Amino acid sequence: NLTTTPNGVTIVGKWEMELQDYYYASWFCNGSTPTAPKHTEFMIGYAYATSKGKPFIVDTHVYVDGTPRTDGITYAVKVLSNSQLLFTPKGKLTQIPVNEAAYSILNCFGADNFYIFKANLEGDKLSSTSTTGEWGCGLSVTSCTNGLIEYPQMINCRGDGLYIGQEYFNHSAASLCPKDIKIIKPKIINAGRNGIALCCGEDIYIDTPTVDGVSGKAPESAIDLEPEEADGSPLKSYLKNVVIHNATLL
């Protein structure tokens, strides 16, 4: 069904735009403000680009709302399988203040074979008035496989800047450890709980991470190795073939 209105385009019948080399967030998310988040429009454009096998370029500042979704997970933007999500210097996702115990700005849950380049994510640590929970994450790498994430930056996240695990708050037995994930030169600034929470994973390679300033909620670690068990799931957490290379922890 190609008839949709949130992106401001009226599509009649089965008309489609000519296939483009790239699709841009600014085509779908124009006018995004803290009071008018555009996560729904963002996902429309991202899903459309992915369906055509083309990269989705985040070329503008998009405010998003990480709240519970119909799949039972709380996030603003969900990474899609077989997708390319690329950020320009002007591209950014900013989480508006929410009263949620646990959420993530960008969540890889269930994705396979994906590429993320220079993600720029800003949390609501400085703007939120909520006293509920401590798990507002920037980038969540959960139950996904074969992913390459290069040069992501997560700043001012209320919880963990980078969370790698099996989605603790998802009560589904489908919660699995992420596998075959490479994260190149992540930068985490002013996280509220941990810079990197490493809770479950197999064949995980993190190259040259930088964590600068963690304060707010215990354990307040630059890198926290934290075994977990997903609520309601019989699956046990484990770490296997995990490498963290050349870390800078400030």
CSV table of N, CA and C in Angstrom, one decimal, residues 102-231:
chain,number,residue,atom,x,y,z
A,102,ALA,N,13.2,2.4,29.9
A,102,ALA,CA,14.2,1.8,29.0
A,102,ALA,C,13.8,2.1,27.5
A,103,TYR,N,14.8,2.6,26.7
A,103,TYR,CA,14.5,2.8,25.3
A,103,TYR,C,15.8,3.0,24.6
A,104,SER,N,15.8,3.0,23.3
A,104,SER,CA,17.0,3.3,22.6
A,104,SER,C,16.7,4.2,21.4
A,105,ILE,N,17.6,5.0,21.0
A,105,ILE,CA,17.4,5.9,19.8
A,105,ILE,C,17.5,5.0,18.5
A,106,LEU,N,18.5,4.2,18.4
A,106,LEU,CA,18.7,3.4,17.2
A,106,LEU,C,18.9,1.9,17.7
A,107,ASN,N,18.0,1.0,17.3
A,107,ASN,CA,18.0,-0.3,17.8
A,107,ASN,C,18.2,-1.3,16.7
A,108,CYS,N,19.1,-2.2,16.8
A,108,CYS,CA,19.4,-3.2,15.7
A,108,CYS,C,18.7,-4.5,15.9
A,109,PHE,N,17.7,-4.6,16.8
A,109,PHE,CA,17.0,-5.8,17.1
A,109,PHE,C,16.4,-6.5,15.9
A,110,GLY,N,16.9,-7.8,15.7
A,110,GLY,CA,16.3,-8.6,14.6
A,110,GLY,C,16.9,-8.3,13.2
A,111,ALA,N,17.9,-7.4,13.1
A,111,ALA,CA,18.4,-7.0,11.8
A,111,ALA,C,19.5,-8.0,11.4
A,112,ASP,N,19.7,-8.2,10.1
A,112,ASP,CA,20.7,-9.1,9.6
A,112,ASP,C,21.3,-8.4,8.4
A,113,ASN,N,22.6,-8.4,8.3
A,113,ASN,CA,23.3,-7.9,7.1
A,113,ASN,C,23.0,-6.4,6.9
A,114,PHE,N,23.6,-5.6,7.8
A,114,PHE,CA,23.3,-4.2,7.7
A,114,PHE,C,24.6,-3.4,7.9
A,115,TYR,N,24.6,-2.1,7.4
A,115,TYR,CA,25.7,-1.2,7.5
A,115,TYR,C,25.2,0.1,8.0
A,116,ILE,N,25.9,0.7,9.0
A,116,ILE,CA,25.6,2.0,9.6
A,116,ILE,C,26.9,2.8,9.5
A,117,PHE,N,26.8,4.0,9.0
A,117,PHE,CA,28.0,4.8,8.8
A,117,PHE,C,27.8,6.2,9.5
A,118,LYS,N,28.7,6.5,10.4
A,118,LYS,CA,28.8,7.8,11.1
A,118,LYS,C,27.4,8.2,11.8
A,119,ALA,N,26.8,7.2,12.4
A,119,ALA,CA,25.5,7.6,13.1
A,119,ALA,C,25.8,8.6,14.2
A,120,ASN,N,25.0,9.6,14.2
A,120,ASN,CA,25.2,10.7,15.2
A,120,ASN,C,23.9,10.8,16.0
A,121,LEU,N,24.0,10.3,17.3
A,121,LEU,CA,22.9,10.1,18.2
A,121,LEU,C,23.0,10.9,19.4
A,122,GLU,N,22.0,11.7,19.8
A,122,GLU,CA,22.0,12.5,21.0
A,122,GLU,C,20.8,12.1,21.9
A,123,GLY,N,21.1,11.8,23.1
A,123,GLY,CA,20.1,11.4,24.1
A,123,GLY,C,19.5,12.5,24.8
A,124,ASP,N,18.6,12.2,25.8
A,124,ASP,CA,17.9,13.2,26.6
A,124,ASP,C,18.4,13.4,28.0
A,125,LYS,N,19.7,13.0,28.3
A,125,LYS,CA,20.2,13.1,29.6
A,125,LYS,C,20.1,14.6,30.2
A,126,LEU,N,20.3,15.6,29.3
A,126,LEU,CA,20.4,17.0,29.8
A,126,LEU,C,19.0,17.6,29.7
A,127,SER,N,18.0,17.0,29.0
A,127,SER,CA,16.7,17.6,28.9
A,127,SER,C,15.6,16.9,29.5
A,128,SER,N,15.8,15.6,29.9
A,128,SER,CA,14.7,14.9,30.5
A,128,SER,C,14.4,15.3,31.9
A,129,THR,N,13.2,15.3,32.3
A,129,THR,CA,12.8,15.5,33.7
A,129,THR,C,12.4,14.2,34.4
A,130,SER,N,12.5,13.1,33.7
A,130,SER,CA,12.0,11.8,34.2
A,130,SER,C,13.0,11.3,35.3
A,131,THR,N,12.4,10.7,36.3
A,131,THR,CA,13.2,10.0,37.3
A,131,THR,C,13.0,8.5,37.2
A,132,THR,N,12.4,8.1,36.1
A,132,THR,CA,12.1,6.6,35.9
A,132,THR,C,13.2,6.0,35.1
A,133,GLY,N,13.7,4.9,35.7
A,133,GLY,CA,14.7,4.1,34.9
A,133,GLY,C,16.0,4.8,34.7
A,134,GLU,N,16.9,4.0,34.1
A,134,GLU,CA,18.3,4.5,33.8
A,134,GLU,C,18.8,3.9,32.5
A,135,TRP,N,17.9,3.4,31.6
A,135,TRP,CA,18.4,2.6,30.5
A,135,TRP,C,18.0,3.3,29.1
A,136,GLY,N,18.1,4.6,29.1
A,136,GLY,CA,17.9,5.3,27.8
A,136,GLY,C,19.2,5.2,27.0
A,137,CYS,N,19.2,4.3,26.1
A,137,CYS,CA,20.5,4.0,25.3
A,137,CYS,C,20.5,4.8,24.0
A,138,GLY,N,21.7,5.0,23.5
A,138,GLY,CA,21.9,5.6,22.2
A,138,GLY,C,21.8,4.5,21.1
A,139,LEU,N,22.7,3.6,21.1
A,139,LEU,CA,22.7,2.5,20.1
A,139,LEU,C,22.6,1.2,20.8
A,140,SER,N,21.6,0.4,20.5
A,140,SER,CA,21.4,-0.9,21.0
A,140,SER,C,21.7,-2.0,20.0
A,141,VAL,N,22.6,-2.8,20.3
A,141,VAL,CA,23.0,-3.9,19.4
A,141,VAL,C,22.5,-5.2,20.0
A,142,THR,N,21.3,-5.7,19.5
A,142,THR,CA,20.6,-6.8,20.2
A,142,THR,C,20.0,-7.7,19.1
A,143,SER,N,20.2,-9.0,19.3
A,143,SER,CA,19.6,-10.0,18.5
A,143,SER,C,19.7,-9.8,17.0
A,144,CYS,N,21.0,-9.4,16.6
A,144,CYS,CA,21.2,-9.1,15.2
A,144,CYS,C,22.5,-9.8,14.8
A,145,THR,N,22.7,-9.9,13.5
A,145,THR,CA,23.8,-10.7,12.9
A,145,THR,C,24.4,-9.9,11.7
A,146,ASN,N,25.7,-10.1,11.5
A,146,ASN,CA,26.4,-9.6,10.3
A,146,ASN,C,26.2,-8.1,10.1
A,147,GLY,N,26.7,-7.4,11.1
A,147,GLY,CA,26.5,-5.9,11.0
A,147,GLY,C,27.9,-5.2,11.1
A,148,LEU,N,28.0,-4.2,10.3
A,148,LEU,CA,29.2,-3.3,10.3
A,148,LEU,C,28.7,-1.9,10.7
A,149,ILE,N,29.3,-1.4,11.8
A,149,ILE,CA,28.9,0.0,12.3
A,149,ILE,C,30.2,0.8,12.4
A,150,GLU,N,30.3,1.8,11.5
A,150,GLU,CA,31.5,2.6,11.5
A,150,GLU,C,31.3,4.0,12.0
A,151,TYR,N,32.2,4.4,12.9
A,151,TYR,CA,32.3,5.8,13.4
A,151,TYR,C,31.0,6.3,14.0
A,152,PRO,N,30.3,5.5,14.9
A,152,PRO,CA,29.1,6.1,15.5
A,152,PRO,C,29.5,7.0,16.6
A,153,GLN,N,28.7,8.0,16.9
A,153,GLN,CA,28.8,8.9,18.0
A,153,GLN,C,27.5,9.0,18.8
A,154,MET,N,27.6,8.7,20.1
A,154,MET,CA,26.5,8.8,21.0
A,154,MET,C,26.8,9.8,22.1
A,155,ILE,N,26.0,10.8,22.2
A,155,ILE,CA,26.3,11.8,23.3
A,155,ILE,C,25.0,12.0,24.1
A,156,ASN,N,25.3,12.3,25.4
A,156,ASN,CA,24.2,12.7,26.4
A,156,ASN,C,23.1,11.7,26.5
A,157,CYS,N,23.5,10.4,26.4
A,157,CYS,CA,22.5,9.3,26.6
A,157,CYS,C,22.2,9.2,28.1
A,158,ARG,N,20.9,9.0,28.4
A,158,ARG,CA,20.5,8.9,29.8
A,158,ARG,C,21.0,7.6,30.4
A,159,GLY,N,21.1,6.6,29.6
A,159,GLY,CA,21.6,5.3,30.0
A,159,GLY,C,23.0,5.0,29.4
A,160,ASP,N,23.1,3.8,28.7
A,160,ASP,CA,24.3,3.4,28.1
A,160,ASP,C,24.4,4.1,26.7
A,161,GLY,N,25.6,4.5,26.4
A,161,GLY,CA,25.8,5.1,25.1
A,161,GLY,C,25.7,4.0,24.0
A,162,LEU,N,26.4,2.8,24.3
A,162,LEU,CA,26.4,1.7,23.4
A,162,LEU,C,26.0,0.5,24.2
A,163,TYR,N,24.9,-0.2,23.9
A,163,TYR,CA,24.5,-1.4,24.6
A,163,TYR,C,24.6,-2.6,23.7
A,164,ILE,N,25.3,-3.6,24.1
A,164,ILE,CA,25.4,-4.8,23.3
A,164,ILE,C,24.9,-6.0,24.2
A,165,GLY,N,23.8,-6.6,23.8
A,165,GLY,CA,23.2,-7.6,24.7
A,165,GLY,C,22.0,-8.3,24.0
A,166,GLN,N,21.2,-8.9,24.8
A,166,GLN,CA,20.0,-9.7,24.3
A,166,GLN,C,18.7,-9.0,24.7
A,167,GLU,N,18.7,-7.7,24.8
A,167,GLU,CA,17.4,-7.0,25.0
A,167,GLU,C,16.8,-7.4,26.3
A,168,TYR,N,17.3,-7.0,27.4
A,168,TYR,CA,16.9,-7.4,28.7
A,168,TYR,C,15.4,-7.2,28.9
A,169,PHE,N,14.9,-6.1,28.4
A,169,PHE,CA,13.5,-5.8,28.7
A,169,PHE,C,12.5,-6.3,27.7
A,170,ASN,N,13.0,-7.2,26.8
A,170,ASN,CA,12.1,-7.8,25.9
A,170,ASN,C,11.7,-9.2,26.5
A,171,HIS,N,10.5,-9.4,26.7
A,171,HIS,CA,10.1,-10.7,27.4
A,171,HIS,C,9.8,-11.8,26.4
A,172,SER,N,10.6,-11.9,25.3
A,172,SER,CA,10.4,-12.9,24.3
A,172,SER,C,11.6,-13.9,24.3
A,173,ALA,N,11.2,-15.1,24.1
A,173,ALA,CA,12.3,-16.1,24.0
A,173,ALA,C,13.1,-15.9,22.8
A,174,ALA,N,12.7,-15.0,21.9
A,174,ALA,CA,13.5,-14.7,20.7
A,174,ALA,C,14.7,-13.8,20.9
A,175,SER,N,14.8,-13.4,22.2
A,175,SER,CA,15.9,-12.5,22.5
A,175,SER,C,17.2,-13.3,22.5
A,176,LEU,N,18.0,-13.0,21.5
A,176,LEU,CA,19.3,-13.8,21.3
A,176,LEU,C,20.5,-12.8,21.3
A,177,CYS,N,21.6,-13.4,21.6
A,177,CYS,CA,22.8,-12.6,21.6
A,177,CYS,C,23.2,-12.1,20.2
A,178,PRO,N,23.7,-10.9,20.0
A,178,PRO,CA,24.1,-10.5,18.7
A,178,PRO,C,25.4,-11.2,18.3
A,179,LYS,N,25.5,-11.5,17.0
A,179,LYS,CA,26.7,-12.2,16.5
A,179,LYS,C,27.2,-11.6,15.3
A,180,ASP,N,28.5,-11.7,15.1
A,180,ASP,CA,29.2,-11.2,13.9
A,180,ASP,C,29.0,-9.7,13.7
A,181,ILE,N,29.4,-8.9,14.7
A,181,ILE,CA,29.2,-7.5,14.7
A,181,ILE,C,30.6,-6.8,14.8
A,182,LYS,N,30.8,-5.9,13.9
A,182,LYS,CA,32.0,-5.0,14.0
A,182,LYS,C,31.6,-3.6,14.2
A,183,ILE,N,32.2,-3.0,15.2
A,183,ILE,CA,31.9,-1.6,15.5
A,183,ILE,C,33.3,-0.8,15.5
A,184,ILE,N,33.4,0.1,14.5
A,184,ILE,CA,34.7,0.7,14.3
A,184,ILE,C,34.7,2.1,14.8
A,185,LYS,N,35.6,2.4,15.7
A,185,LYS,CA,35.8,3.8,16.3
A,185,LYS,C,34.5,4.4,16.8
A,186,PRO,N,33.8,3.8,17.7
A,186,PRO,CA,32.7,4.4,18.4
A,186,PRO,C,33.2,5.5,19.3
A,187,LYS,N,32.4,6.6,19.5
A,187,LYS,CA,32.7,7.6,20.4
A,187,LYS,C,31.5,7.9,21.3
A,188,ILE,N,31.7,7.8,22.6
A,188,ILE,CA,30.6,8.0,23.5
A,188,ILE,C,31.0,9.1,24.5
A,189,ILE,N,30.1,10.1,24.6
A,189,ILE,CA,30.4,11.3,25.4
A,189,ILE,C,29.3,11.5,26.4
A,190,ASN,N,29.6,11.6,27.7
A,190,ASN,CA,28.7,12.0,28.7
A,190,ASN,C,27.5,11.1,28.9
A,191,ALA,N,27.8,9.8,28.9
A,191,ALA,CA,26.7,8.8,29.1
A,191,ALA,C,26.3,8.9,30.6
A,192,GLY,N,25.0,8.5,30.8
A,192,GLY,CA,24.5,8.6,32.2
A,192,GLY,C,24.7,7.3,33.0
A,193,ARG,N,24.9,6.2,32.4
A,193,ARG,CA,25.1,4.9,33.1
A,193,ARG,C,26.4,4.2,32.8
A,194,ASN,N,26.6,3.8,31.5
A,194,ASN,CA,27.8,3.2,31.1
A,194,ASN,C,28.1,3.8,29.7
A,195,GLY,N,29.4,3.9,29.4
A,195,GLY,CA,29.8,4.2,28.0
A,195,GLY,C,29.4,3.1,27.1
A,196,ILE,N,30.0,1.9,27.4
A,196,ILE,CA,29.6,0.7,26.7
A,196,ILE,C,29.2,-0.4,27.7
A,197,ALA,N,28.0,-0.9,27.5
A,197,ALA,CA,27.5,-2.0,28.3
A,197,ALA,C,27.6,-3.3,27.4
A,198,LEU,N,28.5,-4.2,27.8
A,198,LEU,CA,28.8,-5.4,27.1
A,198,LEU,C,28.2,-6.6,27.8
A,199,CYS,N,27.0,-7.0,27.4
A,199,CYS,CA,26.2,-7.9,28.2
A,199,CYS,C,26.1,-9.3,27.6
A,200,CYS,N,26.1,-9.4,26.3
A,200,CYS,CA,26.0,-10.7,25.7
A,200,CYS,C,26.4,-10.5,24.2
A,201,GLY,N,27.2,-11.5,23.7
A,201,GLY,CA,27.5,-11.4,22.3
A,201,GLY,C,28.5,-12.4,21.9
A,202,GLU,N,28.6,-12.7,20.6
A,202,GLU,CA,29.5,-13.7,20.0
A,202,GLU,C,30.1,-13.1,18.7
A,203,ASP,N,31.4,-13.2,18.6
A,203,ASP,CA,32.2,-12.7,17.5
A,203,ASP,C,31.9,-11.2,17.4
A,204,ILE,N,32.2,-10.5,18.5
A,204,ILE,CA,32.0,-9.0,18.5
A,204,ILE,C,33.4,-8.4,18.5
A,205,TYR,N,33.6,-7.4,17.6
A,205,TYR,CA,34.9,-6.7,17.5
A,205,TYR,C,34.6,-5.2,17.6
A,206,ILE,N,35.2,-4.6,18.6
A,206,ILE,CA,35.1,-3.2,18.8
A,206,ILE,C,36.5,-2.5,18.7
A,207,ASP,N,36.7,-1.7,17.7
A,207,ASP,CA,38.0,-1.2,17.4
A,207,ASP,C,38.1,0.3,17.8
A,208,THR,N,39.0,0.6,18.6
A,208,THR,CA,39.4,2.0,19.0
A,208,THR,C,38.2,2.8,19.5
A,209,PRO,N,37.5,2.3,20.5
A,209,PRO,CA,36.4,3.0,21.1
A,209,PRO,C,37.0,4.2,22.0
A,210,THR,N,36.2,5.3,22.1
A,210,THR,CA,36.5,6.4,23.0
A,210,THR,C,35.3,6.6,23.9
A,211,VAL,N,35.6,6.6,25.2
A,211,VAL,CA,34.5,6.9,26.1
A,211,VAL,C,35.0,8.0,27.0
A,212,ASP,N,34.2,9.1,26.9
A,212,ASP,CA,34.7,10.4,27.6
A,212,ASP,C,33.6,10.8,28.6
A,213,GLY,N,33.8,10.7,29.8
A,213,GLY,CA,32.9,11.2,30.8
A,213,GLY,C,31.6,10.4,31.0
A,214,VAL,N,31.5,9.6,32.1
A,214,VAL,CA,30.3,8.9,32.4
A,214,VAL,C,29.9,9.3,33.8
A,215,SER,N,28.6,9.7,34.0
A,215,SER,CA,28.2,10.1,35.3
A,215,SER,C,26.6,10.1,35.3
A,216,GLY,N,26.1,9.7,36.5
A,216,GLY,CA,24.7,9.7,36.7
A,216,GLY,C,24.2,8.5,37.5
A,217,LYS,N,24.2,7.3,36.9
A,217,LYS,CA,23.7,6.1,37.6
A,217,LYS,C,24.8,5.0,37.7
A,218,ALA,N,24.9,4.3,38.8
A,218,ALA,CA,25.8,3.2,38.9
A,218,ALA,C,25.5,2.1,37.8
A,219,PRO,N,26.5,1.5,37.3
A,219,PRO,CA,27.9,1.4,37.7
A,219,PRO,C,28.8,2.5,37.2
A,220,GLU,N,28.3,3.4,36.3
A,220,GLU,CA,29.1,4.5,35.8
A,220,GLU,C,30.5,4.1,35.3
A,221,SER,N,30.5,3.1,34.4
A,221,SER,CA,31.7,2.5,33.9
A,221,SER,C,31.9,3.0,32.5
A,222,ALA,N,33.2,3.1,32.1
A,222,ALA,CA,33.5,3.4,30.7
A,222,ALA,C,33.1,2.2,29.9
A,223,ILE,N,33.5,1.0,30.3
A,223,ILE,CA,33.1,-0.3,29.7
A,223,ILE,C,32.6,-1.2,30.8
A,224,ASP,N,31.4,-1.7,30.8
A,224,ASP,CA,30.8,-2.5,31.8
A,224,ASP,C,30.5,-3.9,31.3
A,225,LEU,N,31.2,-4.9,31.8
A,225,LEU,CA,30.9,-6.3,31.4
A,225,LEU,C,29.9,-6.8,32.4
A,226,GLU,N,28.6,-6.9,31.9
A,226,GLU,CA,27.5,-7.1,32.8
A,226,GLU,C,26.6,-8.3,32.3
A,227,PRO,N,26.9,-9.5,32.8
A,227,PRO,CA,26.0,-10.6,32.4
A,227,PRO,C,24.6,-10.3,32.8
A,228,GLU,N,23.7,-10.8,31.9
A,228,GLU,CA,22.3,-10.5,32.0
A,228,GLU,C,21.4,-11.7,31.6
A,229,GLU,N,20.2,-11.7,32.1
A,229,GLU,CA,19.3,-12.7,31.6
A,229,GLU,C,18.0,-12.0,31.2
A,230,ALA,N,17.6,-12.2,30.0
A,230,ALA,CA,16.4,-11.5,29.5
A,230,ALA,C,15.2,-11.9,30.4
A,231,ASP,N,14.4,-11.0,30.8
A,231,ASP,CA,13.2,-11.3,31.6
A,231,ASP,C,12.3,-12.2,30.9
